[in-house]
Structure formats: C-alpha cells, structure tokens
Short mmCIF file of C-alpha atoms in Angstrom, two decimals:
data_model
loop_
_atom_site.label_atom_id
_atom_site.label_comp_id
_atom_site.label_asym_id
_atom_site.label_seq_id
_atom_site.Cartn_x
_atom_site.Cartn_y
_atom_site.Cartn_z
CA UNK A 1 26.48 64.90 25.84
CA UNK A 2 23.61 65.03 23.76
CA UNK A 3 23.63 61.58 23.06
CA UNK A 4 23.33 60.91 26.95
CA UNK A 5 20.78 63.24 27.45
CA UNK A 6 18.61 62.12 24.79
CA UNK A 7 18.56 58.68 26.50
CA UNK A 8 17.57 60.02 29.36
CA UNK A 9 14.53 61.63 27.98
CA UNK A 10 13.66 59.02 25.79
CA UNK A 11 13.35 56.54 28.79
CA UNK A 12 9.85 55.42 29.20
CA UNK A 13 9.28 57.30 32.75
CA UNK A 14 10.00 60.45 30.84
CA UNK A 15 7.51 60.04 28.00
CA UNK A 16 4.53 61.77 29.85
CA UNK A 17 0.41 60.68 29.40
CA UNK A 18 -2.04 62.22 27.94
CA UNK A 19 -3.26 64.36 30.84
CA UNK A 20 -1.99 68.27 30.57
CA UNK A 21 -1.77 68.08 34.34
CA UNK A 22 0.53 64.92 35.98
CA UNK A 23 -0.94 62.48 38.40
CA UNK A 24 0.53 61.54 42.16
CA UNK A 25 3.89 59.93 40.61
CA UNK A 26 6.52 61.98 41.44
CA UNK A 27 8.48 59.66 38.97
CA UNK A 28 7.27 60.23 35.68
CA UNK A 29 7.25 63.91 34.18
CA UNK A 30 7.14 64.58 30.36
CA UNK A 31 11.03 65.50 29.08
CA UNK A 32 9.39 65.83 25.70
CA UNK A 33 11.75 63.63 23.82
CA UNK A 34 10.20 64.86 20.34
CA UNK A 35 11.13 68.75 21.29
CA UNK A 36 14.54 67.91 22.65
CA UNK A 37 15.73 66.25 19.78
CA UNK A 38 15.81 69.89 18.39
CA UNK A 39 17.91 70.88 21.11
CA UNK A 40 21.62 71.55 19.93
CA UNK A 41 23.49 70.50 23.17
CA UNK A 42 27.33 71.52 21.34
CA UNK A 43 26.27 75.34 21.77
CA UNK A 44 25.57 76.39 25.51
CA UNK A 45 22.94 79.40 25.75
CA UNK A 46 24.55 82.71 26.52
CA UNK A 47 23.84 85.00 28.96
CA UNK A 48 20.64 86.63 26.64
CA UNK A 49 19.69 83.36 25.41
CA UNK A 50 18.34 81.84 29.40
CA UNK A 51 14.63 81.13 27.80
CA UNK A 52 16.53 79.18 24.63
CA UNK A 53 14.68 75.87 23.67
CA UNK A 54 17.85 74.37 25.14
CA UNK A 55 17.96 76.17 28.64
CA UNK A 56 14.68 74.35 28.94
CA UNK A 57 15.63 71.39 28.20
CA UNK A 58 18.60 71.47 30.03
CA UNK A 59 16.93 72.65 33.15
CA UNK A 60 14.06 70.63 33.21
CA UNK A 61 16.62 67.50 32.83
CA UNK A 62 19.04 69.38 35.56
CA UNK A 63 15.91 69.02 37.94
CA UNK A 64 15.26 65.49 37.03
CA UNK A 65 18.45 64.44 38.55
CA UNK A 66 19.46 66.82 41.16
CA UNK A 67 15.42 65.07 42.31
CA UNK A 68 16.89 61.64 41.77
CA UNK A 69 19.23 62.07 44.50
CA UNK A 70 16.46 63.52 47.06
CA UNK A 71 13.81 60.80 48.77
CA UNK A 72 10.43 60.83 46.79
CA UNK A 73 7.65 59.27 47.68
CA UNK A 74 4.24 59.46 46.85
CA UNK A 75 1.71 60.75 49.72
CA UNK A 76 -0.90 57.83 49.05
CA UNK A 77 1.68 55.01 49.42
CA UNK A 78 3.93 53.24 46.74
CA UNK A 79 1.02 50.96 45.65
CA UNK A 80 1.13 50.05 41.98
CA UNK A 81 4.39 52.49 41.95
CA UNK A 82 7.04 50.27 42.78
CA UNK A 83 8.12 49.31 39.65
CA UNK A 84 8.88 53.50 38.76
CA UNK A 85 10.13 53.79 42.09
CA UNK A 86 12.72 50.99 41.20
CA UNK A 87 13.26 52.59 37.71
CA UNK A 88 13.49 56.37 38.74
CA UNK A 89 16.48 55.31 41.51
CA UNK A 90 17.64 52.31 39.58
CA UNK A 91 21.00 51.77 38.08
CA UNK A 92 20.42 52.47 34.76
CA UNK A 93 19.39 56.08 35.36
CA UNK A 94 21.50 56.28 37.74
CA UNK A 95 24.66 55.70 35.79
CA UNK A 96 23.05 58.02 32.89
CA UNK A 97 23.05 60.60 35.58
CA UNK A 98 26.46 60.31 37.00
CA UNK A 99 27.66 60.53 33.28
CA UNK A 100 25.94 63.53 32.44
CA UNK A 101 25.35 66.06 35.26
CA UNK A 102 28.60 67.66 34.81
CA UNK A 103 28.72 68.13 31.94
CA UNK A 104 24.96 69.84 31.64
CA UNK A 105 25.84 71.83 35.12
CA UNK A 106 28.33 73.47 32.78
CA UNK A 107 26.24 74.00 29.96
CA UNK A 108 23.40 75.20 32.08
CA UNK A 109 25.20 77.79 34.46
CA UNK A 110 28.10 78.29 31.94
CA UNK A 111 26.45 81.72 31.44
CA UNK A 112 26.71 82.71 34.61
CA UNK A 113 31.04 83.59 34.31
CA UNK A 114 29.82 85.80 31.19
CA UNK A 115 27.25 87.49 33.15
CA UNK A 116 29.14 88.02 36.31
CA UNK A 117 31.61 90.24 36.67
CA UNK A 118 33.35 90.22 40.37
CA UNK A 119 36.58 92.11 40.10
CA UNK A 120 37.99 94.86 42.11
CA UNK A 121 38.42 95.26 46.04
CA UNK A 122 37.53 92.15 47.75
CA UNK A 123 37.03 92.85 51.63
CA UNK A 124 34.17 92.13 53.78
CA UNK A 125 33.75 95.94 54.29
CA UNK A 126 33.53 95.95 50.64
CA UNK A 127 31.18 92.66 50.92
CA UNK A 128 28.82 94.04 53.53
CA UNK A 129 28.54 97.23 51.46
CA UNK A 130 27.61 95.18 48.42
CA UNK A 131 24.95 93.78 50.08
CA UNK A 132 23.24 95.84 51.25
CA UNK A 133 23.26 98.00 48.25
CA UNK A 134 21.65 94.80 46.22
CA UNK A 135 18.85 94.22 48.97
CA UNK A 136 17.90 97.89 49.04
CA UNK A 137 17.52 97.69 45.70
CA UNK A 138 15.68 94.45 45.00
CA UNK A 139 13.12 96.21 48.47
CA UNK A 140 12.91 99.53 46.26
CA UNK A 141 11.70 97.79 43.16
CA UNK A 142 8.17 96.25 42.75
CA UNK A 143 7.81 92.50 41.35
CA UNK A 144 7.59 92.17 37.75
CA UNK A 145 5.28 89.05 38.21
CA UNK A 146 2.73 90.53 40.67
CA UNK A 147 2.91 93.13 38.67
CA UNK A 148 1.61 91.51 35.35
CA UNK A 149 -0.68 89.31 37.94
CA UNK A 150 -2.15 93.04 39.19
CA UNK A 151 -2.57 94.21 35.35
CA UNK A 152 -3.99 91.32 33.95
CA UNK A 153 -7.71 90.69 33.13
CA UNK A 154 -7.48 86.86 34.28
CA UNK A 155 -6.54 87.70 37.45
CA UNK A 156 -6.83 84.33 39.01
CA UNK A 157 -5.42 82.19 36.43
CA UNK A 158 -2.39 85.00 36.50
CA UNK A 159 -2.34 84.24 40.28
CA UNK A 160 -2.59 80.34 40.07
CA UNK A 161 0.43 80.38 37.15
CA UNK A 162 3.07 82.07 39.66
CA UNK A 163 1.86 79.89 42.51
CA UNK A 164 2.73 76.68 40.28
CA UNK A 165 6.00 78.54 39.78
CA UNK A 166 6.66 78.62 43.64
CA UNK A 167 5.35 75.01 43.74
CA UNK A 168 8.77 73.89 41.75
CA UNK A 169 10.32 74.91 45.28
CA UNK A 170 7.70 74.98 47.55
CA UNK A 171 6.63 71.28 47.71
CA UNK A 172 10.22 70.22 48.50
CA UNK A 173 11.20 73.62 50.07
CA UNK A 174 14.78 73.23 51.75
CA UNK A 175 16.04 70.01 49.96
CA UNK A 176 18.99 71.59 48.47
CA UNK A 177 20.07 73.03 51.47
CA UNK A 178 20.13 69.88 53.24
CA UNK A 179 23.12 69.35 51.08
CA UNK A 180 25.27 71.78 52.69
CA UNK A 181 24.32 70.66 56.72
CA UNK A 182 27.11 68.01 56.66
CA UNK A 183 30.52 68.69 58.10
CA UNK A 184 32.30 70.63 60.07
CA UNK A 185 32.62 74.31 59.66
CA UNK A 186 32.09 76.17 62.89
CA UNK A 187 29.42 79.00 64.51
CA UNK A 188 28.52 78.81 60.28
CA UNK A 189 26.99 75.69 60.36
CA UNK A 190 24.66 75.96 62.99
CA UNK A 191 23.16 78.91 61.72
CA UNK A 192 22.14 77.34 58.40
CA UNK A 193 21.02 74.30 60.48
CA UNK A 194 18.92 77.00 62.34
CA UNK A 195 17.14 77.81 59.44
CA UNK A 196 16.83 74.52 57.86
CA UNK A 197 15.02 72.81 60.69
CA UNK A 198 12.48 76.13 60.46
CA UNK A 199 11.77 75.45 57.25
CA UNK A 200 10.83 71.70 58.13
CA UNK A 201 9.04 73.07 61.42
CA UNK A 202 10.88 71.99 63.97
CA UNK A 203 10.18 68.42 63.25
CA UNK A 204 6.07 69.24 62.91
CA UNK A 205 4.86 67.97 60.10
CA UNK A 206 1.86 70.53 60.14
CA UNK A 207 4.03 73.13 60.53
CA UNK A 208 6.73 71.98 57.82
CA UNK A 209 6.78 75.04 55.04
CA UNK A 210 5.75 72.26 52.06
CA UNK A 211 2.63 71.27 53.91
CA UNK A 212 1.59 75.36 54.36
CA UNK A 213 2.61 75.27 51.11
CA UNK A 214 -0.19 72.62 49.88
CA UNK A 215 -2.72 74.50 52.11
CA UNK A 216 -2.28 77.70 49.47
CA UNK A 217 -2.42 75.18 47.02
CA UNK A 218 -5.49 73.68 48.32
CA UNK A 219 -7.26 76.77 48.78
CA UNK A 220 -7.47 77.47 45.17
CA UNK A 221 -8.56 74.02 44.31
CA UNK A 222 -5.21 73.08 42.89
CA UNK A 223 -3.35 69.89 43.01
CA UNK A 224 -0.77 69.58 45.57
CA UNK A 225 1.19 66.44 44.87
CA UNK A 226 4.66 66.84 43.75
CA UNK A 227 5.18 68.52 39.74
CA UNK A 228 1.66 68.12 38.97
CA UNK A 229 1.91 71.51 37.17
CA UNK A 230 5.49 70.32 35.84
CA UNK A 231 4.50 71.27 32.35
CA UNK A 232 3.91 74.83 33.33
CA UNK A 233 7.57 75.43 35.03
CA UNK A 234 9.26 78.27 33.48
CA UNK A 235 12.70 78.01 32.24
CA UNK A 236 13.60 81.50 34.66
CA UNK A 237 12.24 78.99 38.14
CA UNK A 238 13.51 75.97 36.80
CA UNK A 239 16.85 77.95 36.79
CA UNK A 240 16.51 78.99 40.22
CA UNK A 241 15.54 76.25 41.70
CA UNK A 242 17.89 74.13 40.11
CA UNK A 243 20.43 77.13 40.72
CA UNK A 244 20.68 76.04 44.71
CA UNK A 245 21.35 72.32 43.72
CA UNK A 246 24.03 73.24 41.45
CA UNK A 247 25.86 75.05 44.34
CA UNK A 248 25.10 72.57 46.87
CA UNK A 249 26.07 69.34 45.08
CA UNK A 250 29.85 71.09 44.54
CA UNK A 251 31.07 71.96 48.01
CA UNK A 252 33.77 73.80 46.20
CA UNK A 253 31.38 76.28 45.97
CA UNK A 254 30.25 76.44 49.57
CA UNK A 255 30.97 80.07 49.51
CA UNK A 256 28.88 81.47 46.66
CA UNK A 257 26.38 79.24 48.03
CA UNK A 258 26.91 81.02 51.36
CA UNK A 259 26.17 84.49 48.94
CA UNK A 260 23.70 83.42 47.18
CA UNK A 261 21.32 81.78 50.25
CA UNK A 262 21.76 84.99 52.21
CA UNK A 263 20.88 87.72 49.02
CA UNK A 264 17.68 85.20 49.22
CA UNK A 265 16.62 85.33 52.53
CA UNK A 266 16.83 88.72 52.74
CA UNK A 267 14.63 89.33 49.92
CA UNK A 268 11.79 86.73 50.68
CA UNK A 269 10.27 88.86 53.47
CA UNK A 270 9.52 92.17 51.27
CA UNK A 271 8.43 89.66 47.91
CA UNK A 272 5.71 88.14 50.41
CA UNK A 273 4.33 90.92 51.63
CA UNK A 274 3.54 92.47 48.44
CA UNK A 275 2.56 88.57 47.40
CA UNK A 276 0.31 89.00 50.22
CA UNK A 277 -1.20 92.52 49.27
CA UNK A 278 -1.74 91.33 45.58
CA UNK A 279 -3.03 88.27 46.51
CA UNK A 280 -5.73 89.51 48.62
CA UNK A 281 -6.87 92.33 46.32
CA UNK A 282 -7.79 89.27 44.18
CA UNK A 283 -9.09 86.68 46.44
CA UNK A 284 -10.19 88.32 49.34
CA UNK A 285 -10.05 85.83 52.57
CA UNK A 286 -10.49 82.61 50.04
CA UNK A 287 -7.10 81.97 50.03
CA UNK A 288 -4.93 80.71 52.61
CA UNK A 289 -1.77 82.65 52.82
CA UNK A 290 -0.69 81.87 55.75
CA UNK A 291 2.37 80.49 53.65
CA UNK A 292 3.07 84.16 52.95
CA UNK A 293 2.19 85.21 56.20
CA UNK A 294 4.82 82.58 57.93
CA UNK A 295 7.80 83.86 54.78
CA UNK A 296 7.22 87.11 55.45
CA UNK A 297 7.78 86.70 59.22
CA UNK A 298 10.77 84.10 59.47
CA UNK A 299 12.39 85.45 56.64
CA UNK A 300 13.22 88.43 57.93
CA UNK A 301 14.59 86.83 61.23
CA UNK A 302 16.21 84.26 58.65
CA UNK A 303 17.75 87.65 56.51
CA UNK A 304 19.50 88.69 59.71
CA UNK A 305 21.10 84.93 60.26
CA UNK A 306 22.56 84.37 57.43
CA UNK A 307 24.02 87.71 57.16
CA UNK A 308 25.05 88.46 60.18
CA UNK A 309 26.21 84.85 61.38
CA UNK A 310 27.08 83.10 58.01
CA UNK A 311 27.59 85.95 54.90
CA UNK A 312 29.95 88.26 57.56
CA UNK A 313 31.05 85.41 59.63
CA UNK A 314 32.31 83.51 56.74
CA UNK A 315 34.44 86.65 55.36
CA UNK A 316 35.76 87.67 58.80
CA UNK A 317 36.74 84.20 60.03
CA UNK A 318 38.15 82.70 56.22
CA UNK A 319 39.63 86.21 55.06
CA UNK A 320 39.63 88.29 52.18
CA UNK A 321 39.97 85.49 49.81
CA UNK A 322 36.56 83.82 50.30
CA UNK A 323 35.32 87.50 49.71
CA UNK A 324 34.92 87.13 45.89
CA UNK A 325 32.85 84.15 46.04
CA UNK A 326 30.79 85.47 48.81
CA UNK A 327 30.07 88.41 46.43
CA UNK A 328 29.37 85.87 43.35
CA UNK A 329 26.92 84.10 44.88
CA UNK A 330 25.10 87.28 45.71
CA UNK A 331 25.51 88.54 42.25
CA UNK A 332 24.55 85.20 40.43
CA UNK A 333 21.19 84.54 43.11
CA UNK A 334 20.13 88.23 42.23
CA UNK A 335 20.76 87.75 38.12
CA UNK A 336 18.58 84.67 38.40
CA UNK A 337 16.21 85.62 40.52
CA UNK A 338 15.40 88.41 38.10
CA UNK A 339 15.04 85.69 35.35
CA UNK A 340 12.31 83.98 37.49
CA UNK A 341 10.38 87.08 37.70
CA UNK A 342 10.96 88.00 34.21
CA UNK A 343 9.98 85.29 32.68
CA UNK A 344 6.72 84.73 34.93
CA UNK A 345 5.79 88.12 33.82
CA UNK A 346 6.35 87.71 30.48
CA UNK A 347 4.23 84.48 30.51
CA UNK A 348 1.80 85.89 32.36
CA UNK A 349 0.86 88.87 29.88
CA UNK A 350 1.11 86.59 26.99
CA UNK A 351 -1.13 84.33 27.68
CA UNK A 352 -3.46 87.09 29.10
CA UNK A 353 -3.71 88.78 25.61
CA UNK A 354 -4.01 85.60 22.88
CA UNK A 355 -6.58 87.59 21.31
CA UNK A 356 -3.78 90.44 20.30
CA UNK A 357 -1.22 87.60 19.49
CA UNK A 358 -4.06 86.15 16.82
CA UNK A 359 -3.80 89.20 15.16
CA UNK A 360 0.03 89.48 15.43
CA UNK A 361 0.26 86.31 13.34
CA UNK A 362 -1.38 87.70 10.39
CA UNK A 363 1.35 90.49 10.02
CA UNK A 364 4.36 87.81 10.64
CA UNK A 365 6.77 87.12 8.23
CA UNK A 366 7.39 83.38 8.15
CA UNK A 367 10.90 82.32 7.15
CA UNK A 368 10.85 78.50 7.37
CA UNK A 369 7.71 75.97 8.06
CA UNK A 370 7.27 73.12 9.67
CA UNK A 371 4.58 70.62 10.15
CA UNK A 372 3.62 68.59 13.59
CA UNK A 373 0.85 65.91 13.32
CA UNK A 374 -0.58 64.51 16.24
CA UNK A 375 -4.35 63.47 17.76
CA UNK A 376 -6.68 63.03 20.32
CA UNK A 377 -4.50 60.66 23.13
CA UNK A 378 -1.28 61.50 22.41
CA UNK A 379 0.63 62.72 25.51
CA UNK A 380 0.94 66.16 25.92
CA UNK A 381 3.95 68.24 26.46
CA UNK A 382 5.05 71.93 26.52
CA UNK A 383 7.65 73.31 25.11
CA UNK A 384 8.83 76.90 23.55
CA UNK A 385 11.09 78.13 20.50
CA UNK A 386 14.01 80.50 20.34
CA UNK A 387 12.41 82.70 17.44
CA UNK A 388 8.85 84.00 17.63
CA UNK A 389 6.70 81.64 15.54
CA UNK A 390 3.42 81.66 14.06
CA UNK A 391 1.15 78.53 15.09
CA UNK A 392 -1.56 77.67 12.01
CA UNK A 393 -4.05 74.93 12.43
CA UNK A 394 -3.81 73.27 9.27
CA UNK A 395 -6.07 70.68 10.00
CA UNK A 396 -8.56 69.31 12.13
CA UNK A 397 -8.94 70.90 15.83
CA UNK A 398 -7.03 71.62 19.23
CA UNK A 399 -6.93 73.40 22.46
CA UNK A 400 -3.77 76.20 22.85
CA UNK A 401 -2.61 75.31 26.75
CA UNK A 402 -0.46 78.60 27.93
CA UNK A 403 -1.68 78.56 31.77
CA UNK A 404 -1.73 75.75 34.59
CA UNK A 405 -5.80 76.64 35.23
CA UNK A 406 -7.08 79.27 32.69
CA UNK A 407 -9.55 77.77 29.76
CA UNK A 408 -7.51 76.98 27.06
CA UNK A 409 -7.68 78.65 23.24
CA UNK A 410 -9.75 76.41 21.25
CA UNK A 411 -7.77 76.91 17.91
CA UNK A 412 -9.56 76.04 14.53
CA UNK A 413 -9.12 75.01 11.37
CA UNK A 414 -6.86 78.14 9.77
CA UNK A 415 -6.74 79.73 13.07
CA UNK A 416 -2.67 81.12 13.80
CA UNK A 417 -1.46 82.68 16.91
CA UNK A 418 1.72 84.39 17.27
CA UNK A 419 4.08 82.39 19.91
CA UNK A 420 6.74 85.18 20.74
CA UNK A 421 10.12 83.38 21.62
CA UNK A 422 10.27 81.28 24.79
CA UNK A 423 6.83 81.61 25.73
CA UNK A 424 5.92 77.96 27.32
CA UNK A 425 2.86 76.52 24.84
CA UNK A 426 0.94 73.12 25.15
CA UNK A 427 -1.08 71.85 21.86
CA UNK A 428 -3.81 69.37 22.74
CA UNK A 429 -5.84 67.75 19.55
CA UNK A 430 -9.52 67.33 19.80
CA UNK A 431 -10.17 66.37 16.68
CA UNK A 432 -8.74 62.58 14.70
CA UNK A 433 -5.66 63.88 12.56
CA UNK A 434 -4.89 67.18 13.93
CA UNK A 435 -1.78 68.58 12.33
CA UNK A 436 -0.70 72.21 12.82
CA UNK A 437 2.47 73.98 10.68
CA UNK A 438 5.33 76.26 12.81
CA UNK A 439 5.91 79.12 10.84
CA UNK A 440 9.34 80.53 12.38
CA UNK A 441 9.12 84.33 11.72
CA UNK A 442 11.49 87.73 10.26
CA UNK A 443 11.34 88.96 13.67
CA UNK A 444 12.33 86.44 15.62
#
C-alpha cells in the first residue's frame, strides 16, 4: 500500500504552492510528499497512537478520495481550472483510488475494533439505555476545545483555529450522508432524508448550512472557499470527518452508521450553545453565529429524529441482531469525537504558549538529529512527529506557522522550540538557505 499511496501524493496536484493558506482550487491541497515518505504504512496506528505521523497522513489522503467521489467545483467558475478538474476526477487518480481506499480504510479505522468493546446484552432496551447514558454524559461535560479557546491569551486566533476545524465539515456539511439516501429501507429512510434536505435548506441556497457556514467565516475575515485552511486540519477532525465517509461508502455498515449519526445529532445542540456563549464572550456581536444559532435549534429537533424514528426504529423493526452495531456506531462516533476535541485543545494551548516551549527545548534530551534545508519559495506544508522534538534553526531565518491566523514565531538563527508529539507545525524560510535540524527527544 505504501507504494500506492506515495503515488498519490507525489502527483503534481498534491505538491502544494508556496502560500501557507490554499487558493479557490478545491483540487490541489499539499499531501506533503517529503513528510509521508517517513510514514511506515506496514504498521497501522493503535488505538493511543490516533495523532501518529501516519494517522495524518492516512487521513488527510482518506479525505482526498472520499472528496474525489463528491462534485467540486470552484465558486468563481472553472476558468483556467479545467485542466485540475480533469486531473483530480481523471482516470489515473481514479484507478489509484479504487486500488487503495480499502486498504487505508483499514489501516485508518483499524483501531477502532481495539478500542471498542460491544459485548454483553444486545436489546434495544439495552440500546436506548446506552444512549442515553452517553448523551447525558457528553451534555454534563464541558468542551475541551472551548475550553482551551476560553483560557488562552490569543483568544481570537484560538477561536479562528477551531472554526477552520469545523470548516473540514462545514463547507461541504451533509455530503457523506447523501451516501446513505439511496434505497429502500422503510419509515428509516425518510427520516434521514428529513434531515438531509435541512441541512441543504430546503433547496435555498441562502439557507443551505455551508453558506451560514461561510457567513461565520466571513465575519472574521477568513477565507471561505473550500480547504483553504487545509494545512491546519487536525488529525482528531480529519478523523471525524472522514469517520462518516468510511461508514457511508460500506453499506454493510448502515447500522453503525445509523449509531453513530444519531450519538451526533444529539450532541450538536448542547456543543453550540456553549460555542455560542464562548464565542460571544470574545467577539461580542462581530461575529455572525447565526450558524450556531440555526445547530443549536435544528439539532435538537434533528436529536429526537434520528433517535426516535431511525436509532429505535431500526432496532425494533430489524431485531436484536442489528443491536450491536447500533451500539458501535454510538461508541466509535463518541471515541472520535473526543479525539477532535482533544486534539483541538491540545493544539490550541500549544501554540498559545511557544514562549514556554522555547524554554522546554533547552532542557530536551535529543536522541537522534536530523537536518531539513529549504528557502524562501518553496511550498509550504505542515506536518507533526510521533516523539516530541526539538526544532533548532541552524541557519539562516524562518517563520514557525502553528495557527490558521495568529502571527507566526519568527525563529532565528540558534533559536529551538520544543514540538511536543503530534502537534501540527508549518516552517516557512525567509531567509536564502534556511536549514533547520529535528532533534527527536528522551521524552518522546
């Protein structure tokens, strides 16, 4: 497999620019070939290892495809883009695709049977009770993200950096689901059409959730074409997102797909709210969340549908035996949803407190260096490692990138800061013949 996926990132739409942030072509996005080629594709990442080098790899490649078989096209018109257009759906990906998505589905989600453990009594009494256990709890406990967004002392770049993580979904909100609309499966199916068709309002394209989406966006000055932040996805929301895909594109797993969509609609309603409260204790009436406002609204009519009239439908009208896979989904959409708000915290307060992590480095013990030697124009990627790592400017100058919209750390000559593992880092030279060593570190 690594062979195929290394082809796939080393195609030219894949190579990425110069620019930290990517312009209106929703078919090129930096794979960063160099960084993969570290990736060891024999050895899947555990269930502790979801922020590996690899897990970001093989998620931001997961999303690549599962996008390849969605419609894309640019809001200003194809002009001048034809040519990717024909590449990024041509035959030659395609095929690479086809070859490959199995195989990195299973190295992706692998995890997922060691994490999740779904034995015992298997009835929808049991299933109902299960559920609402889960949602209580995930209502009872406050967001680790807002959380570090409330704490931080860059509010607003903290803000803007879990906004580009809903962007992953929120620009093509729903296409995943779309997936599962086809057929013929009863009472079940309309329901989930019921909340599809909100989530594209109704057939108004002003009302469609991507374009209140953009108006968030918008409001805080921030681009709103499709995976213009996609160097700031985090491995935990590329996981998610490309979580729903995985289920959809196997209708063999219609049923944990059932699970998981309904533990997520009824927790949406409860995030926004506090997204909303945090939000405005920042911004004050600059923002436009009416996003937030319209999530935290539907969703809770949306958290009654698909329990009521798909999660309990499904297990009273299939029996017992679809019970377990009900209960998976559940499970697996709650372990990964705590991954996306893990890892946006942990991102968040990182690259809130460089200073600290400057002085960290000077106390690391490196194990094993390595040098990287680039320059002003060379395209710009982001990428993390599975040990903590010192960063040293060896020579010349560049900019440390950790956030979508904060300034970045202008690192100088003998300057180090501490990288603690899978923390998502950009390195952008401003000076001819910038080279920089990796120091991989005793504690990592």
């Amino acid at each position: 497999m690594g062979e195929r996926v290394r082809a796939i990132a080393g195609h030219p739409l894949f190579s990425g620019g110069a620019e930290v942030l990517h312009g209106p072509n929703p078919y090129r996005r930096m794979l960063f070939p160099a960084a993969l080629a570290e990736a060891d594709f024999e050895r899947p990442p555990g269930p502790a290892e979801w922020t590996a080098h690899r897990s970001l790899a093989a998620h931001r490649l997961l999303g690549t495809c599962y996008e390849a078989e969605t419609v894309l096209l640019p809001e200003q018109g194809l002009a001048g883009l034809h040519d990717d257009f024909d590449l990024f759906y041509g035959r030659e990906l395609r095929e690479l695709r086809e070859g490959t998505l199995s195989e990195l589905e299973r190295f992706a989600f692998g995890c997922l049977d060691e994490a999740v453990d779904v034995s015992g009594a298997a009835t929808p009494e049991v299933l109902e009770t299960y559920f609402r256990h889960v949602v209580d709890e995930a209502a009872a406990g406050p967001s680790p993200a807002l959380t570090a967004i409330a704490g931080a002392r860059d509010r607003e770049s903290a803000a803007d950096l879990y906004l580009v993580q809903l962007a992953l979904d929120g620009l093509t909100e729903a296409s995943a689901m779309s997936r599962n609309l086809a057929g013929a499966y009863g009472p079940e199916q309309s329901a989930l059409f019921k909340i599809f068709i909100d989530e594209f309002g109704y057939g108004v394209y002003d009302a469609k959730h991507t374009t209140i989406f953009a108006k968030m966006l918008r409001s805080r000055s921030m681009a709103t074409h499709v995976h213009a932040y996609w160097n700031f996805y985090l491995t935990g929301p590329l996981a998610t997102n490309n979580y729903y895909y995985y289920l959809s594109r196997d209708h063999a797993k219609f049923f944990r797909y059932a699970g998981a969509v309904t533990y997520a609609e009824a927790v949406f309603a409860p995030a926004f709210v506090e997204m909303v409260k945090v939000f405005r204790g920042i911004f004050g009436d600059a923002v436009d969340l009416h996003y937030c406002d319209e999530h935290a609204h539907i969703d809770e009519h949306h958290g009654r549908i698909t329990r009521d009239q798909v999660l309990l439908a499904l297990a009273g009208r299939h029996g017992p035996r679809v019970v377990p896979e009900l209960m998976r989904g559940i499970a697996e959409a709650r372990l990964i949803g705590g991954w996306f708000e893990d890892d946006t915290a942990a991102q968040i307060r990182w690259a809130d407190d460089l200073p600290r992590h400057r002085d960290l480095a000077g106390d690391a013990e490196p194990t094993a260096t390595r040098r990287v030697v680039s320059g002003p124009g060379a395209p710009f990627g982001t990428r993390g490692h599975d040990a903590d790592t010192v960063l040293e400017i060896e020579r010349g100058e560049a900019d440390l990138i950790t956030t979508p919209t904060g300034p970045p750390e202008r690192l100088e000559r003998g300057a180090a800061v501490l990288i603690p593992a899978g923390r998502l880092y950009g390195v952008k030279p401003v000076a001819a013949e910038t080279s920089w060593l990796l120091h991989t570190t005793a504690s990592g």
